[in-house]
DNA sequence: ATGAAAGCGCTAACAC
DNA sequence: GTGTTAGCGCTTTCAT
């Protein structure tokens, strides 16, 4: 067994109360006893038991983070930021991989409830009523990252997707492109799906370009395969297309891959702009021009927000729209030159 | 406050012991009281407190996982497997991002000790004496994944790197290449550095090919940039090179990127084989031929091993070498054709 | 400055 | 079949 506070007390010939005070830096003892106790702690290799502490303090110093896909490149970067902020604030983080399954999400939420985590970060998914009920039951702060909830009043940290998509599209327009297509998400997805498609449409219309159903190929997911499969169909619907906006970097790179196979040169014959700025964006060929979301920062910010909410430094956190920017690499060409 | 077992007992007019029995599925009560208690649990929305449980059982049902770089693509995939196995076994996982810093690692280890985790998974790094001492103090099972320890007797789950490198190199040789270079790691790295370089050297020598210092460019890291910067220097040392083996996929893709910039066609003029089989391997262009490590599986296996060690289903876990394979994509050409 | 003692919410003997 | 009780390791009054 590990030594307990009792053992230390005995070894130092003081009461456990005194040891507790010293360990926790509370006032109420002489310098001398402090020295003595510290020597005992050292000698026995005493480590306070966080479980016992948690039981009494009602604070576990741990938070839970839920991702639809922990191994996704987007999640990993966000996680890094969250973990960093949590650690700096004195918290540990329990990761939960929901695989976008409602059942699993609920299971995890219950688990986190039993484990008495002090707060929750919920990433990249829509907050269902079921989840929200549990949040309320748990009575712990929750912050959303890379998502938001129209229905429930929950603080979020994200990028304005409508604006991001709008600007990505305008960037293409400024480069002289007139026939622009989009590889988009789903109409069912209120987070990354709808707003990005709306931003795209609005940018076209605002610039006097026509927009039709044929300008977008929709997808259930945002993965490489989705992008790869979307290019041919988009090309069929929009034969004159000289540039495209993909709702995610993975999709953009999928489209790039399809283009290579079809013998279409990027960016000479087809310009592509992505969304996310994942690490792969600069690794692919040609390096991908894309809308950069500050993923790690978003994780960090949401982590800090949660920590400060837990510590009670603020009652209501104000949501944060994080700045995005367009990172110019080499997948978009200037159509004016042609 | 959340309702406690006491509240349930009162509400159901039974003792807390009875509630405890029912909640834990132990024998000793009539069907009738069970129904009654379950209704009370339902009515109050009672959730057992895992902290109180942990204090008494000396089991927290959580494990700690340490990664040098959580957001790395390798780590993320391993993490997914670990999390999955842990969850299936009834455990939660606390992630720790050590950033390869000894100080941070020790800090995390101490934290995990205070939190009384039931076991530890240590990934992709060398086990320093300092760490090992803490492992022993903690008296919890530890399993290594994607690494191993020559000095200490710790079970591991990994791929035989020497063999992987050997076969990757022989693959190139079978394709008719005779001037083969390598972008390697560091001599200081006993895990991924040395064995992969030795495997490379051995393959060359076993096949009657000469090996010199000039055949390898060494690196401190295994990242995209390292690979990108290594290609020019390797090319200078080995001008006739027609193929190269990179000690990681990131490096391979970095080399590919450099090749594109230098106007060297892959695989027509230069064949490249990587190591890892990350998700990006099939996303880049041309898709990367590489040595596939079953990353998610390795995580899963190490997680299962740890769980079974914790549950005491086995005393000493036997380490596992996981099978690897060469995934043929399009970055290697047959030199016989030329 | 220091100690005794009452819990935190639960499990596990041990009684009845 | 059910209840009583003694802790698990700690923090925190309240005395002294």
XYZ file of C-alpha atoms in Angstrom, chain B residues 1-259:
259
model
C -26.323 18.164 -4.806
C -26.697 14.884 -6.556
C -28.700 12.301 -4.680
C -26.614 9.766 -2.780
C -27.170 6.184 -1.865
C -28.572 7.431 1.410
C -31.294 9.386 -0.316
C -32.256 6.352 -2.314
C -32.339 4.208 0.803
C -34.549 6.665 2.591
C -36.842 7.085 -0.374
C -37.239 3.325 -0.722
C -37.412 2.622 2.983
C -34.509 0.215 3.017
C -30.933 0.345 4.253
C -28.073 1.660 2.185
C -26.572 -1.810 2.177
C -29.543 -3.126 0.281
C -29.311 -0.353 -2.253
C -25.639 -1.053 -2.679
C -26.331 -4.738 -3.269
C -28.911 -3.999 -5.876
C -26.807 -1.427 -7.654
C -23.872 -3.804 -7.767
C -25.847 -6.877 -8.693
C -24.886 -8.754 -5.553
C -27.259 -11.354 -4.111
C -29.381 -10.804 -1.050
C -32.775 -9.251 -1.613
C -36.232 -10.083 -2.857
C -37.484 -9.252 -6.283
C -39.937 -6.972 -4.643
C -37.446 -4.738 -2.867
C -35.370 -4.691 -6.000
C -38.281 -3.234 -7.932
C -38.951 -0.754 -5.187
C -35.366 0.406 -5.032
C -35.069 0.663 -8.768
C -38.098 2.889 -8.840
C -36.504 5.128 -6.230
C -33.286 5.248 -8.198
C -35.255 6.221 -11.239
C -37.292 8.780 -9.378
C -34.307 10.507 -7.842
C -32.065 10.145 -10.853
C -29.424 8.521 -8.731
C -25.956 7.957 -10.206
C -23.429 6.086 -8.114
C -20.412 8.177 -7.202
C -17.357 6.607 -8.804
C -15.069 8.625 -6.562
C -16.461 7.181 -3.370
C -16.352 3.767 -4.965
C -12.777 4.237 -6.014
C -11.751 5.241 -2.545
C -12.972 2.006 -1.108
C -12.215 -0.388 -3.966
C -8.806 1.014 -4.700
C -9.829 0.911 -8.303
C -10.579 3.989 -10.329
C -11.411 2.267 -13.591
C -9.224 4.701 -15.416
C -5.888 4.385 -17.121
C -3.363 6.964 -18.207
C -1.838 7.167 -21.671
C 1.316 9.118 -22.381
C 2.189 10.293 -25.858
C 5.091 12.455 -26.952
C 2.746 14.213 -29.350
C -1.013 13.628 -29.065
C -1.807 15.464 -32.225
C 0.647 13.504 -34.314
C -1.013 11.291 -36.859
C 0.659 8.224 -35.454
C -0.414 8.946 -31.895
C -3.986 9.682 -32.878
C -4.475 6.327 -34.457
C -2.901 4.496 -31.557
C -5.015 6.520 -29.159
C -8.169 5.520 -30.939
C -7.317 1.855 -30.432
C -6.369 2.305 -26.799
C -9.494 4.263 -26.027
C -11.612 1.650 -27.683
C -10.116 -1.251 -25.773
C -10.240 0.646 -22.512
C -13.849 1.575 -22.981
C -14.773 -2.001 -23.815
C -13.033 -3.103 -20.662
C -14.870 -0.549 -18.545
C -12.064 1.953 -18.245
C -11.714 5.631 -19.026
C -8.539 7.076 -20.414
C -6.683 10.166 -19.336
C -4.428 11.500 -22.085
C -1.096 13.097 -21.384
C 0.919 15.012 -23.920
C 4.528 14.844 -22.818
C 5.989 16.703 -25.797
C 8.958 14.383 -25.295
C 9.958 16.402 -22.279
C 11.350 14.470 -19.365
C 10.116 17.031 -16.908
C 6.601 16.981 -18.270
C 6.593 13.215 -18.346
C 7.534 13.001 -14.701
C 4.939 15.593 -13.819
C 2.263 13.610 -15.589
C 3.366 10.379 -13.989
C 3.066 11.954 -10.565
C -0.343 13.260 -11.442
C -1.489 9.845 -12.587
C -0.127 8.467 -9.374
C -2.135 10.903 -7.290
C -5.200 10.184 -9.335
C -4.613 6.510 -8.659
C -5.016 5.302 -12.208
C -5.142 1.533 -12.490
C -2.594 1.243 -15.258
C -0.467 3.064 -17.759
C 0.184 2.961 -21.461
C 3.420 4.525 -22.505
C 3.842 5.262 -26.173
C 6.591 5.856 -28.687
C 9.332 6.893 -26.307
C 12.336 5.512 -24.548
C 11.745 4.566 -20.911
C 14.165 6.540 -18.808
C 15.315 5.297 -15.434
C 13.400 8.089 -13.773
C 10.155 6.904 -15.331
C 10.773 3.303 -14.484
C 11.251 4.150 -10.843
C 7.873 5.821 -10.752
C 6.283 2.859 -12.500
C 7.589 0.673 -9.722
C 6.440 3.022 -7.002
C 2.998 3.121 -8.487
C 2.738 -0.620 -8.521
C 0.349 -0.609 -11.446
C 0.745 -2.459 -14.712
C 2.430 -0.618 -17.548
C 2.460 -1.533 -21.195
C 4.534 0.041 -23.880
C 3.192 0.620 -27.324
C 5.119 1.474 -30.434
C 8.297 1.303 -28.377
C 10.147 -1.147 -26.154
C 12.692 -1.043 -23.395
C 16.001 -2.838 -23.669
C 16.871 -2.038 -20.068
C 13.650 -2.736 -18.276
C 11.360 -5.690 -18.337
C 8.153 -4.069 -19.541
C 5.663 -5.702 -21.898
C 5.403 -4.028 -25.263
C 3.275 -4.040 -28.382
C 5.150 -3.072 -31.492
C 6.350 -4.009 -34.906
C 9.791 -5.423 -35.498
C 11.414 -2.379 -36.997
C 14.526 -4.114 -38.161
C 12.446 -6.563 -40.168
C 10.156 -3.849 -41.466
C 13.083 -1.813 -42.746
C 14.770 -4.909 -44.114
C 11.736 -5.900 -46.108
C 11.041 -2.395 -47.324
C 14.563 -2.269 -48.681
C 14.369 -5.733 -50.204
C 11.132 -4.696 -51.864
C 13.001 -1.908 -53.599
C 15.758 -4.319 -54.560
C 13.263 -6.786 -55.987
C 11.939 -3.971 -58.098
C 15.369 -3.818 -59.684
C 16.829 -0.837 -57.838
C 20.529 -0.931 -57.080
C 21.327 2.561 -55.895
C 19.127 2.942 -52.882
C 19.307 5.672 -50.274
C 17.656 6.124 -46.931
C 16.247 9.049 -45.026
C 16.701 7.858 -41.497
C 16.279 8.897 -37.907
C 18.915 9.320 -35.269
C 21.617 7.090 -33.847
C 20.450 8.222 -30.451
C 17.020 6.780 -31.005
C 17.092 3.104 -30.057
C 13.466 2.591 -31.014
C 12.758 3.897 -34.472
C 16.210 5.185 -35.365
C 18.830 2.484 -35.094
C 16.849 -0.656 -35.991
C 15.405 0.805 -39.162
C 18.829 1.938 -40.341
C 20.319 -1.437 -39.472
C 17.564 -3.239 -41.324
C 18.266 -1.080 -44.341
C 21.997 -1.725 -44.209
C 21.560 -5.426 -43.718
C 19.196 -5.723 -46.676
C 21.683 -3.987 -48.923
C 24.567 -6.171 -47.784
C 22.569 -9.396 -47.917
C 21.838 -8.666 -51.536
C 25.384 -7.931 -52.551
C 24.856 -4.187 -52.675
C 27.389 -1.865 -51.173
C 26.578 0.211 -48.128
C 28.376 3.360 -47.039
C 27.760 6.343 -44.813
C 26.621 8.121 -47.937
C 23.609 5.915 -48.245
C 21.854 7.444 -45.252
C 20.910 10.982 -44.292
C 20.127 11.071 -40.615
C 17.627 13.287 -38.827
C 16.624 14.302 -35.356
C 12.922 14.004 -36.082
C 10.642 12.078 -38.381
C 8.567 14.921 -39.714
C 7.658 16.246 -43.110
C 10.282 18.974 -42.917
C 13.027 16.522 -42.048
C 12.220 14.509 -45.120
C 11.922 17.536 -47.309
C 15.302 18.839 -46.268
C 16.960 15.458 -46.466
C 16.296 14.762 -50.111
C 18.714 17.320 -51.563
C 21.550 16.282 -49.292
C 20.945 12.616 -49.918
C 20.895 13.265 -53.633
C 24.227 15.009 -53.373
C 25.788 12.100 -51.532
C 24.249 9.513 -53.807
C 23.765 11.057 -57.248
C 22.834 7.815 -58.948
C 20.035 7.021 -56.526
C 16.896 5.620 -58.142
C 14.995 4.717 -54.990
C 14.842 5.624 -51.339
C 13.459 4.280 -48.127
C 12.208 6.833 -45.604
C 11.940 5.904 -41.939
C 8.497 7.476 -41.687
C 5.622 8.363 -43.959
C 5.893 12.018 -43.095
C 9.502 12.020 -44.201
C 8.648 10.084 -47.330
C 6.044 12.644 -48.237
C 8.465 15.430 -47.432
C 10.919 13.847 -49.821
C 8.178 13.583 -52.410
C 7.424 17.226 -52.010
C 11.073 18.123 -52.448
C 11.236 15.918 -55.513
